[in-house]
Amino acid sequence: EAQVTQNPRYLITVTGKKLTVTCSQNMNHEYMSWYRQDPGLGLRQIYYSMNVEVTDKGDVPEGYKVSRKEKRNFPLILESPSPNQTSLYFCASSARQGWDTQYFGPGTRLTVL
Amino acid sequence: DAKTTQPPSMDCAEGRAANLPCNHSTISGNEYVYWYRQIHSQGPQYIIHGLKNNETNEMASLIITEDRKSSTLILPHATLRDTAVYYCIVRLSDSNYQLIWGAGTKLIIKP
């Protein structure tokens, strides 16, 4: 089954404790991205990747890092989480940039205390 | 950047057609209109997209006006499971590929 998976689905952590949210897709998609969703602000893109070893900033990249060492994986790293990063995070992938539809993961609800 | 305007909420009776409007008056000639939906806090789900012509798939129909300044998503026979937030978004035409997500329309299907 074609899917995008994220782990963990729920995470409560404390300020400053490094964490990684994993994202994996089994569709051999080139394009992957991370979004955060906050009440009243909609979905905002954090980072995206057009292929292996190619990443770029989205609208709200501050405080986040990503890497794309393999085509299927696109982890989101918070080196020193802060309470303002409490949010619902989604990973998405698509076959190519531009015209293709995006497939979203189930989401990771992160709380930073 | 083309922006979209949608009503914040709509109701529809189960079994009826749900017609969700979207205004995108500043859309440029090579920008597509996409529709996604998000059920509760799940990941958004692609529904349909189009450029100029009307489109139909197994989920919905998309009607785009001739001047392309507005469009309507039609769910022909709405069910309770269609209750969701529906996003009408326009793809930016520059190279970094972003979909600008607005607040969407919360569609409530009533029995």
mmCIF file with all atom_site columns, N, CA and C in Angstrom, chain A residues 12-75:
data_model
loop_
_atom_site.group_PDB
_atom_site.id
_atom_site.type_symbol
_atom_site.label_atom_id
_atom_site.label_alt_id
_atom_site.label_comp_id
_atom_site.label_asym_id
_atom_site.label_entity_id
_atom_site.label_seq_id
_atom_site.pdbx_PDB_ins_code
_atom_site.Cartn_x
_atom_site.Cartn_y
_atom_site.Cartn_z
_atom_site.occupancy
_atom_site.B_iso_or_equiv
_atom_site.pdbx_formal_charge
_atom_site.auth_seq_id
_atom_site.auth_comp_id
_atom_site.auth_asym_id
_atom_site.auth_atom_id
_atom_site.pdbx_PDB_model_num
ATOM 1   N N  . ILE A 1 12 ? 5.682  14.215 23.755 1.00 0.00 ? 12 ILE A N  1
ATOM 2   C CA . ILE A 1 12 ? 5.773  15.294 24.736 1.00 0.00 ? 12 ILE A CA 1
ATOM 3   C C  . ILE A 1 12 ? 7.214  15.337 25.195 1.00 0.00 ? 12 ILE A C  1
ATOM 4   N N  . THR A 1 13 ? 7.815  16.512 25.119 1.00 0.00 ? 13 THR A N  1
ATOM 5   C CA . THR A 1 13 ? 9.214  16.636 25.490 1.00 0.00 ? 13 THR A CA 1
ATOM 6   C C  . THR A 1 13 ? 9.416  17.948 26.245 1.00 0.00 ? 13 THR A C  1
ATOM 7   N N  . VAL A 1 14 ? 10.660 18.181 26.626 1.00 0.00 ? 14 VAL A N  1
ATOM 8   C CA . VAL A 1 14 ? 10.970 19.400 27.366 1.00 0.00 ? 14 VAL A CA 1
ATOM 9   C C  . VAL A 1 14 ? 11.876 20.305 26.544 1.00 0.00 ? 14 VAL A C  1
ATOM 10  N N  . THR A 1 15 ? 11.872 21.549 26.889 1.00 0.00 ? 15 THR A N  1
ATOM 11  C CA . THR A 1 15 ? 12.684 22.545 26.179 1.00 0.00 ? 15 THR A CA 1
ATOM 12  C C  . THR A 1 15 ? 14.147 22.131 26.145 1.00 0.00 ? 15 THR A C  1
ATOM 13  N N  . GLY A 1 16 ? 14.730 22.192 24.939 1.00 0.00 ? 16 GLY A N  1
ATOM 14  C CA . GLY A 1 16 ? 16.153 21.948 24.792 1.00 0.00 ? 16 GLY A CA 1
ATOM 15  C C  . GLY A 1 16 ? 16.567 20.519 24.539 1.00 0.00 ? 16 GLY A C  1
ATOM 16  N N  . LYS A 1 17 ? 15.664 19.591 24.629 1.00 0.00 ? 17 LYS A N  1
ATOM 17  C CA . LYS A 1 17 ? 16.030 18.180 24.433 1.00 0.00 ? 17 LYS A CA 1
ATOM 18  C C  . LYS A 1 17 ? 15.857 17.810 22.961 1.00 0.00 ? 17 LYS A C  1
ATOM 19  N N  . LYS A 1 18 ? 16.966 17.548 22.317 1.00 0.00 ? 18 LYS A N  1
ATOM 20  C CA . LYS A 1 18 ? 16.958 17.272 20.877 1.00 0.00 ? 18 LYS A CA 1
ATOM 21  C C  . LYS A 1 18 ? 16.023 16.120 20.527 1.00 0.00 ? 18 LYS A C  1
ATOM 22  N N  . LEU A 1 19 ? 15.306 16.270 19.425 1.00 0.00 ? 19 LEU A N  1
ATOM 23  C CA . LEU A 1 19 ? 14.434 15.191 18.985 1.00 0.00 ? 19 LEU A CA 1
ATOM 24  C C  . LEU A 1 19 ? 14.415 15.109 17.461 1.00 0.00 ? 19 LEU A C  1
ATOM 25  N N  . THR A 1 20 ? 14.045 13.934 16.981 1.00 0.00 ? 20 THR A N  1
ATOM 26  C CA . THR A 1 20 ? 13.914 13.698 15.544 1.00 0.00 ? 20 THR A CA 1
ATOM 27  C C  . THR A 1 20 ? 12.562 13.066 15.270 1.00 0.00 ? 20 THR A C  1
ATOM 28  N N  . VAL A 1 21 ? 11.871 13.599 14.282 1.00 0.00 ? 21 VAL A N  1
ATOM 29  C CA . VAL A 1 21 ? 10.635 13.002 13.792 1.00 0.00 ? 21 VAL A CA 1
ATOM 30  C C  . VAL A 1 21 ? 10.942 12.375 12.434 1.00 0.00 ? 21 VAL A C  1
ATOM 31  N N  . THR A 1 22 ? 10.698 11.084 12.328 1.00 0.00 ? 22 THR A N  1
ATOM 32  C CA . THR A 1 22 ? 11.034 10.409 11.079 1.00 0.00 ? 22 THR A CA 1
ATOM 33  C C  . THR A 1 22 ? 9.879  10.447 10.106 1.00 0.00 ? 22 THR A C  1
ATOM 34  N N  . CYS A 1 23 ? 10.214 10.417 8.835  1.00 0.00 ? 23 CYS A N  1
ATOM 35  C CA . CYS A 1 23 ? 9.227  10.367 7.758  1.00 0.00 ? 23 CYS A CA 1
ATOM 36  C C  . CYS A 1 23 ? 9.757  9.425  6.692  1.00 0.00 ? 23 CYS A C  1
ATOM 37  N N  . SER A 1 24 ? 8.907  8.530  6.237  1.00 0.00 ? 24 SER A N  1
ATOM 38  C CA . SER A 1 24 ? 9.317  7.584  5.213  1.00 0.00 ? 24 SER A CA 1
ATOM 39  C C  . SER A 1 24 ? 8.182  7.385  4.218  1.00 0.00 ? 24 SER A C  1
ATOM 40  N N  . GLN A 1 25 ? 8.537  7.288  2.927  1.00 0.00 ? 25 GLN A N  1
ATOM 41  C CA . GLN A 1 25 ? 7.518  7.028  1.902  1.00 0.00 ? 25 GLN A CA 1
ATOM 42  C C  . GLN A 1 25 ? 7.975  5.843  1.054  1.00 0.00 ? 25 GLN A C  1
ATOM 43  N N  . ASN A 1 26 ? 6.990  5.053  0.593  1.00 0.00 ? 26 ASN A N  1
ATOM 44  C CA . ASN A 1 26 ? 7.311  3.837  -0.159 1.00 0.00 ? 26 ASN A CA 1
ATOM 45  C C  . ASN A 1 26 ? 6.913  3.954  -1.623 1.00 0.00 ? 26 ASN A C  1
ATOM 46  N N  . MET A 1 27 ? 6.824  5.176  -2.132 1.00 0.00 ? 27 MET A N  1
ATOM 47  C CA . MET A 1 27 ? 6.352  5.398  -3.495 1.00 0.00 ? 27 MET A CA 1
ATOM 48  C C  . MET A 1 27 ? 7.462  5.835  -4.437 1.00 0.00 ? 27 MET A C  1
ATOM 49  N N  . ASN A 1 28 ? 8.687  5.833  -3.962 1.00 0.00 ? 28 ASN A N  1
ATOM 50  C CA . ASN A 1 28 ? 9.834  6.259  -4.759 1.00 0.00 ? 28 ASN A CA 1
ATOM 51  C C  . ASN A 1 28 ? 9.689  7.715  -5.224 1.00 0.00 ? 28 ASN A C  1
ATOM 52  N N  . HIS A 1 29 ? 9.055  8.534  -4.391 1.00 0.00 ? 29 HIS A N  1
ATOM 53  C CA . HIS A 1 29 ? 8.844  9.933  -4.742 1.00 0.00 ? 29 HIS A CA 1
ATOM 54  C C  . HIS A 1 29 ? 10.129 10.730 -4.592 1.00 0.00 ? 29 HIS A C  1
ATOM 55  N N  . GLU A 1 30 ? 10.310 11.687 -5.503 1.00 0.00 ? 30 GLU A N  1
ATOM 56  C CA . GLU A 1 30 ? 11.484 12.555 -5.431 1.00 0.00 ? 30 GLU A CA 1
ATOM 57  C C  . GLU A 1 30 ? 11.290 13.691 -4.435 1.00 0.00 ? 30 GLU A C  1
ATOM 58  N N  . TYR A 1 31 ? 10.093 14.231 -4.402 1.00 0.00 ? 31 TYR A N  1
ATOM 59  C CA . TYR A 1 31 ? 9.844  15.448 -3.633 1.00 0.00 ? 31 TYR A CA 1
ATOM 60  C C  . TYR A 1 31 ? 9.233  15.110 -2.277 1.00 0.00 ? 31 TYR A C  1
ATOM 61  N N  . MET A 1 32 ? 9.812  15.690 -1.220 1.00 0.00 ? 32 MET A N  1
ATOM 62  C CA . MET A 1 32 ? 9.264  15.514 0.129  1.00 0.00 ? 32 MET A CA 1
ATOM 63  C C  . MET A 1 32 ? 9.298  16.858 0.841  1.00 0.00 ? 32 MET A C  1
ATOM 64  N N  . SER A 1 33 ? 8.385  17.017 1.782  1.00 0.00 ? 33 SER A N  1
ATOM 65  C CA . SER A 1 33 ? 8.352  18.282 2.513  1.00 0.00 ? 33 SER A CA 1
ATOM 66  C C  . SER A 1 33 ? 7.784  18.078 3.902  1.00 0.00 ? 33 SER A C  1
ATOM 67  N N  . TRP A 1 34 ? 8.045  19.050 4.756  1.00 0.00 ? 34 TRP A N  1
ATOM 68  C CA . TRP A 1 34 ? 7.511  19.078 6.112  1.00 0.00 ? 34 TRP A CA 1
ATOM 69  C C  . TRP A 1 34 ? 6.672  20.338 6.288  1.00 0.00 ? 34 TRP A C  1
ATOM 70  N N  . TYR A 1 35 ? 5.529  20.163 6.965  1.00 0.00 ? 35 TYR A N  1
ATOM 71  C CA . TYR A 1 35 ? 4.639  21.265 7.293  1.00 0.00 ? 35 TYR A CA 1
ATOM 72  C C  . TYR A 1 35 ? 4.362  21.244 8.796  1.00 0.00 ? 35 TYR A C  1
ATOM 73  N N  . ARG A 1 36 ? 4.025  22.409 9.296  1.00 0.00 ? 36 ARG A N  1
ATOM 74  C CA . ARG A 1 36 ? 3.431  22.460 10.618 1.00 0.00 ? 36 ARG A CA 1
ATOM 75  C C  . ARG A 1 36 ? 2.058  23.119 10.505 1.00 0.00 ? 36 ARG A C  1
ATOM 76  N N  . GLN A 1 37 ? 1.173  22.704 11.385 1.00 0.00 ? 37 GLN A N  1
ATOM 77  C CA . GLN A 1 37 ? -0.188 23.233 11.355 1.00 0.00 ? 37 GLN A CA 1
ATOM 78  C C  . GLN A 1 37 ? -0.562 23.727 12.737 1.00 0.00 ? 37 GLN A C  1
ATOM 79  N N  . ASP A 1 38 ? -0.922 24.995 12.813 1.00 0.00 ? 38 ASP A N  1
ATOM 80  C CA . ASP A 1 38 ? -1.305 25.617 14.060 1.00 0.00 ? 38 ASP A CA 1
ATOM 81  C C  . ASP A 1 38 ? -2.683 26.233 13.901 1.00 0.00 ? 38 ASP A C  1
ATOM 82  N N  . PRO A 1 39 ? -3.470 26.256 14.966 1.00 0.00 ? 39 PRO A N  1
ATOM 83  C CA . PRO A 1 39 ? -4.830 26.801 14.885 1.00 0.00 ? 39 PRO A CA 1
ATOM 84  C C  . PRO A 1 39 ? -4.821 28.215 14.336 1.00 0.00 ? 39 PRO A C  1
ATOM 85  N N  . GLY A 1 40 ? -5.666 28.461 13.345 1.00 0.00 ? 40 GLY A N  1
ATOM 86  C CA . GLY A 1 40 ? -5.791 29.799 12.776 1.00 0.00 ? 40 GLY A CA 1
ATOM 87  C C  . GLY A 1 40 ? -4.716 30.177 11.788 1.00 0.00 ? 40 GLY A C  1
ATOM 88  N N  . LEU A 1 41 ? -3.698 29.329 11.629 1.00 0.00 ? 41 LEU A N  1
ATOM 89  C CA . LEU A 1 41 ? -2.593 29.675 10.720 1.00 0.00 ? 41 LEU A CA 1
ATOM 90  C C  . LEU A 1 41 ? -2.488 28.726 9.534  1.00 0.00 ? 41 LEU A C  1
ATOM 91  N N  . GLY A 1 42 ? -3.252 27.677 9.522  1.00 0.00 ? 42 GLY A N  1
ATOM 92  C CA . GLY A 1 42 ? -3.211 26.757 8.394  1.00 0.00 ? 42 GLY A CA 1
ATOM 93  C C  . GLY A 1 42 ? -1.906 25.981 8.339  1.00 0.00 ? 42 GLY A C  1
ATOM 94  N N  . LEU A 1 43 ? -1.660 25.381 7.197  1.00 0.00 ? 43 LEU A N  1
ATOM 95  C CA . LEU A 1 43 ? -0.437 24.606 6.980  1.00 0.00 ? 43 LEU A CA 1
ATOM 96  C C  . LEU A 1 43 ? 0.674  25.519 6.473  1.00 0.00 ? 43 LEU A C  1
ATOM 97  N N  . ARG A 1 44 ? 1.826  25.435 7.114  1.00 0.00 ? 44 ARG A N  1
ATOM 98  C CA . ARG A 1 44 ? 2.972  26.240 6.683  1.00 0.00 ? 44 ARG A CA 1
ATOM 99  C C  . ARG A 1 44 ? 4.154  25.307 6.439  1.00 0.00 ? 44 ARG A C  1
ATOM 100 N N  . GLN A 1 45 ? 4.819  25.551 5.315  1.00 0.00 ? 45 GLN A N  1
ATOM 101 C CA . GLN A 1 45 ? 5.917  24.666 4.933  1.00 0.00 ? 45 GLN A CA 1
ATOM 102 C C  . GLN A 1 45 ? 7.188  25.023 5.712  1.00 0.00 ? 45 GLN A C  1
ATOM 103 N N  . ILE A 1 46 ? 7.862  23.992 6.237  1.00 0.00 ? 46 ILE A N  1
ATOM 104 C CA . ILE A 1 46 ? 9.072  24.195 7.022  1.00 0.00 ? 46 ILE A CA 1
ATOM 105 C C  . ILE A 1 46 ? 10.304 24.037 6.126  1.00 0.00 ? 46 ILE A C  1
ATOM 106 N N  . TYR A 1 47 ? 10.433 22.871 5.530  1.00 0.00 ? 47 TYR A N  1
ATOM 107 C CA . TYR A 1 47 ? 11.512 22.547 4.614  1.00 0.00 ? 47 TYR A CA 1
ATOM 108 C C  . TYR A 1 47 ? 10.961 21.642 3.532  1.00 0.00 ? 47 TYR A C  1
ATOM 109 N N  . TYR A 1 48 ? 11.665 21.609 2.417  1.00 0.00 ? 48 TYR A N  1
ATOM 110 C CA . TYR A 1 48 ? 11.327 20.660 1.382  1.00 0.00 ? 48 TYR A CA 1
ATOM 111 C C  . TYR A 1 48 ? 12.604 20.115 0.750  1.00 0.00 ? 48 TYR A C  1
ATOM 112 N N  . SER A 1 49 ? 12.438 19.014 0.040  1.00 0.00 ? 49 SER A N  1
ATOM 113 C CA . SER A 1 49 ? 13.575 18.380 -0.626 1.00 0.00 ? 49 SER A CA 1
ATOM 114 C C  . SER A 1 49 ? 13.145 17.910 -2.004 1.00 0.00 ? 49 SER A C  1
ATOM 115 N N  . MET A 1 50 ? 13.898 18.305 -3.013 1.00 0.00 ? 50 MET A N  1
ATOM 116 C CA . MET A 1 50 ? 13.539 17.923 -4.381 1.00 0.00 ? 50 MET A CA 1
ATOM 117 C C  . MET A 1 50 ? 14.185 16.606 -4.794 1.00 0.00 ? 50 MET A C  1
ATOM 118 N N  . ASN A 1 51 ? 15.157 16.149 -4.026 1.00 0.00 ? 51 ASN A N  1
ATOM 119 C CA . ASN A 1 51 ? 15.748 14.841 -4.297 1.00 0.00 ? 51 ASN A CA 1
ATOM 120 C C  . ASN A 1 51 ? 16.809 14.581 -3.234 1.00 0.00 ? 51 ASN A C  1
ATOM 121 N N  . VAL A 1 52 ? 17.468 13.453 -3.327 1.00 0.00 ? 52 VAL A N  1
ATOM 122 C CA . VAL A 1 52 ? 18.509 13.105 -2.360 1.00 0.00 ? 52 VAL A CA 1
ATOM 123 C C  . VAL A 1 52 ? 19.566 14.191 -2.316 1.00 0.00 ? 52 VAL A C  1
ATOM 124 N N  . GLU A 1 53 ? 19.914 14.602 -1.101 1.00 0.00 ? 53 GLU A N  1
ATOM 125 C CA . GLU A 1 53 ? 20.934 15.608 -0.841 1.00 0.00 ? 53 GLU A CA 1
ATOM 126 C C  . GLU A 1 53 ? 20.559 17.004 -1.336 1.00 0.00 ? 53 GLU A C  1
ATOM 127 N N  . VAL A 1 54 ? 19.300 17.219 -1.677 1.00 0.00 ? 54 VAL A N  1
ATOM 128 C CA . VAL A 1 54 ? 18.843 18.550 -2.118 1.00 0.00 ? 54 VAL A CA 1
ATOM 129 C C  . VAL A 1 54 ? 17.705 18.997 -1.211 1.00 0.00 ? 54 VAL A C  1
ATOM 130 N N  . THR A 1 55 ? 17.977 19.976 -0.363 1.00 0.00 ? 55 THR A N  1
ATOM 131 C CA . THR A 1 55 ? 16.941 20.478 0.542  1.00 0.00 ? 55 THR A CA 1
ATOM 132 C C  . THR A 1 55 ? 16.924 22.001 0.483  1.00 0.00 ? 55 THR A C  1
ATOM 133 N N  . ASP A 1 56 ? 15.785 22.575 0.867  1.00 0.00 ? 56 ASP A N  1
ATOM 134 C CA . ASP A 1 56 ? 15.686 24.036 0.869  1.00 0.00 ? 56 ASP A CA 1
ATOM 135 C C  . ASP A 1 56 ? 14.643 24.464 1.879  1.00 0.00 ? 56 ASP A C  1
ATOM 136 N N  . LYS A 1 57 ? 14.753 25.729 2.290  1.00 0.00 ? 57 LYS A N  1
ATOM 137 C CA . LYS A 1 57 ? 13.871 26.263 3.317  1.00 0.00 ? 57 LYS A CA 1
ATOM 138 C C  . LYS A 1 57 ? 12.499 26.579 2.748  1.00 0.00 ? 57 LYS A C  1
ATOM 139 N N  . GLY A 1 58 ? 11.497 26.365 3.587  1.00 0.00 ? 58 GLY A N  1
ATOM 140 C CA . GLY A 1 58 ? 10.151 26.791 3.271  1.00 0.00 ? 58 GLY A CA 1
ATOM 141 C C  . GLY A 1 58 ? 9.859  28.118 3.947  1.00 0.00 ? 58 GLY A C  1
ATOM 142 N N  . ASP A 1 59 ? 8.642  28.281 4.417  1.00 0.00 ? 59 ASP A N  1
ATOM 143 C CA . ASP A 1 59 ? 8.230  29.544 5.023  1.00 0.00 ? 59 ASP A CA 1
ATOM 144 C C  . ASP A 1 59 ? 8.731  29.738 6.447  1.00 0.00 ? 59 ASP A C  1
ATOM 145 N N  . VAL A 1 60 ? 8.823  28.653 7.204  1.00 0.00 ? 60 VAL A N  1
ATOM 146 C CA . VAL A 1 60 ? 9.128  28.759 8.638  1.00 0.00 ? 60 VAL A CA 1
ATOM 147 C C  . VAL A 1 60 ? 10.231 27.795 9.046  1.00 0.00 ? 60 VAL A C  1
ATOM 148 N N  . PRO A 1 61 ? 11.456 27.956 8.549  1.00 0.00 ? 61 PRO A N  1
ATOM 149 C CA . PRO A 1 61 ? 12.513 26.980 8.809  1.00 0.00 ? 61 PRO A CA 1
ATOM 150 C C  . PRO A 1 61 ? 13.252 27.155 10.129 1.00 0.00 ? 61 PRO A C  1
ATOM 151 N N  . GLU A 1 62 ? 13.073 28.299 10.814 1.00 0.00 ? 62 GLU A N  1
ATOM 152 C CA . GLU A 1 62 ? 13.889 28.587 11.992 1.00 0.00 ? 62 GLU A CA 1
ATOM 153 C C  . GLU A 1 62 ? 13.641 27.555 13.081 1.00 0.00 ? 62 GLU A C  1
ATOM 154 N N  . GLY A 1 63 ? 14.739 27.011 13.604 1.00 0.00 ? 63 GLY A N  1
ATOM 155 C CA . GLY A 1 63 ? 14.651 26.046 14.684 1.00 0.00 ? 63 GLY A CA 1
ATOM 156 C C  . GLY A 1 63 ? 14.545 24.599 14.228 1.00 0.00 ? 63 GLY A C  1
ATOM 157 N N  . TYR A 1 64 ? 14.583 24.387 12.922 1.00 0.00 ? 64 TYR A N  1
ATOM 158 C CA . TYR A 1 64 ? 14.458 23.032 12.367 1.00 0.00 ? 64 TYR A CA 1
ATOM 159 C C  . TYR A 1 64 ? 15.632 22.721 11.457 1.00 0.00 ? 64 TYR A C  1
ATOM 160 N N  . LYS A 1 65 ? 15.925 21.433 11.351 1.00 0.00 ? 65 LYS A N  1
ATOM 161 C CA . LYS A 1 65 ? 16.871 20.940 10.360 1.00 0.00 ? 65 LYS A CA 1
ATOM 162 C C  . LYS A 1 65 ? 16.260 19.728 9.689  1.00 0.00 ? 65 LYS A C  1
ATOM 163 N N  . VAL A 1 66 ? 16.740 19.432 8.497  1.00 0.00 ? 66 VAL A N  1
ATOM 164 C CA . VAL A 1 66 ? 16.307 18.228 7.784  1.00 0.00 ? 66 VAL A CA 1
ATOM 165 C C  . VAL A 1 66 ? 17.519 17.609 7.114  1.00 0.00 ? 66 VAL A C  1
ATOM 166 N N  . SER A 1 67 ? 17.358 16.376 6.681  1.00 0.00 ? 67 SER A N  1
ATOM 167 C CA . SER A 1 67 ? 18.379 15.739 5.860  1.00 0.00 ? 67 SER A CA 1
ATOM 168 C C  . SER A 1 67 ? 17.698 14.803 4.885  1.00 0.00 ? 67 SER A C  1
ATOM 169 N N  . ARG A 1 68 ? 18.325 14.554 3.756  1.00 0.00 ? 68 ARG A N  1
ATOM 170 C CA . ARG A 1 68 ? 17.772 13.637 2.769  1.00 0.00 ? 68 ARG A CA 1
ATOM 171 C C  . ARG A 1 68 ? 18.919 12.788 2.215  1.00 0.00 ? 68 ARG A C  1
ATOM 172 N N  . LYS A 1 69 ? 19.268 11.787 2.991  1.00 0.00 ? 69 LYS A N  1
ATOM 173 C CA . LYS A 1 69 ? 20.376 10.907 2.596  1.00 0.00 ? 69 LYS A CA 1
ATOM 174 C C  . LYS A 1 69 ? 19.883 9.753  1.712  1.00 0.00 ? 69 LYS A C  1
ATOM 175 N N  . GLU A 1 70 ? 18.625 9.419  1.867  1.00 0.00 ? 70 GLU A N  1
ATOM 176 C CA . GLU A 1 70 ? 18.022 8.367  1.043  1.00 0.00 ? 70 GLU A CA 1
ATOM 177 C C  . GLU A 1 70 ? 16.726 8.924  0.467  1.00 0.00 ? 70 GLU A C  1
ATOM 178 N N  . LYS A 1 71 ? 16.314 8.374  -0.651 1.00 0.00 ? 71 LYS A N  1
ATOM 179 C CA . LYS A 1 71 ? 15.126 8.892  -1.303 1.00 0.00 ? 71 LYS A CA 1
ATOM 180 C C  . LYS A 1 71 ? 13.885 8.723  -0.441 1.00 0.00 ? 71 LYS A C  1
ATOM 181 N N  . ARG A 1 72 ? 13.781 7.636  0.285  1.00 0.00 ? 72 ARG A N  1
ATOM 182 C CA . ARG A 1 72 ? 12.543 7.332  0.990  1.00 0.00 ? 72 ARG A CA 1
ATOM 183 C C  . ARG A 1 72 ? 12.403 8.063  2.315  1.00 0.00 ? 72 ARG A C  1
ATOM 184 N N  . ASN A 1 73 ? 13.497 8.558  2.894  1.00 0.00 ? 73 ASN A N  1
ATOM 185 C CA . ASN A 1 73 ? 13.438 9.120  4.242  1.00 0.00 ? 73 ASN A CA 1
ATOM 186 C C  . ASN A 1 73 ? 13.738 10.612 4.275  1.00 0.00 ? 73 ASN A C  1
ATOM 187 N N  . PHE A 1 74 ? 13.021 11.308 5.137  1.00 0.00 ? 74 PHE A N  1
ATOM 188 C CA . PHE A 1 74 ? 13.208 12.759 5.229  1.00 0.00 ? 74 PHE A CA 1
ATOM 189 C C  . PHE A 1 74 ? 12.944 13.170 6.689  1.00 0.00 ? 74 PHE A C  1
ATOM 190 N N  . PRO A 1 75 ? 13.898 12.937 7.572  1.00 0.00 ? 75 PRO A N  1
ATOM 191 C CA . PRO A 1 75 ? 13.674 13.247 8.987  1.00 0.00 ? 75 PRO A CA 1
ATOM 192 C C  . PRO A 1 75 ? 13.697 14.748 9.286  1.00 0.00 ? 75 PRO A C  1
#
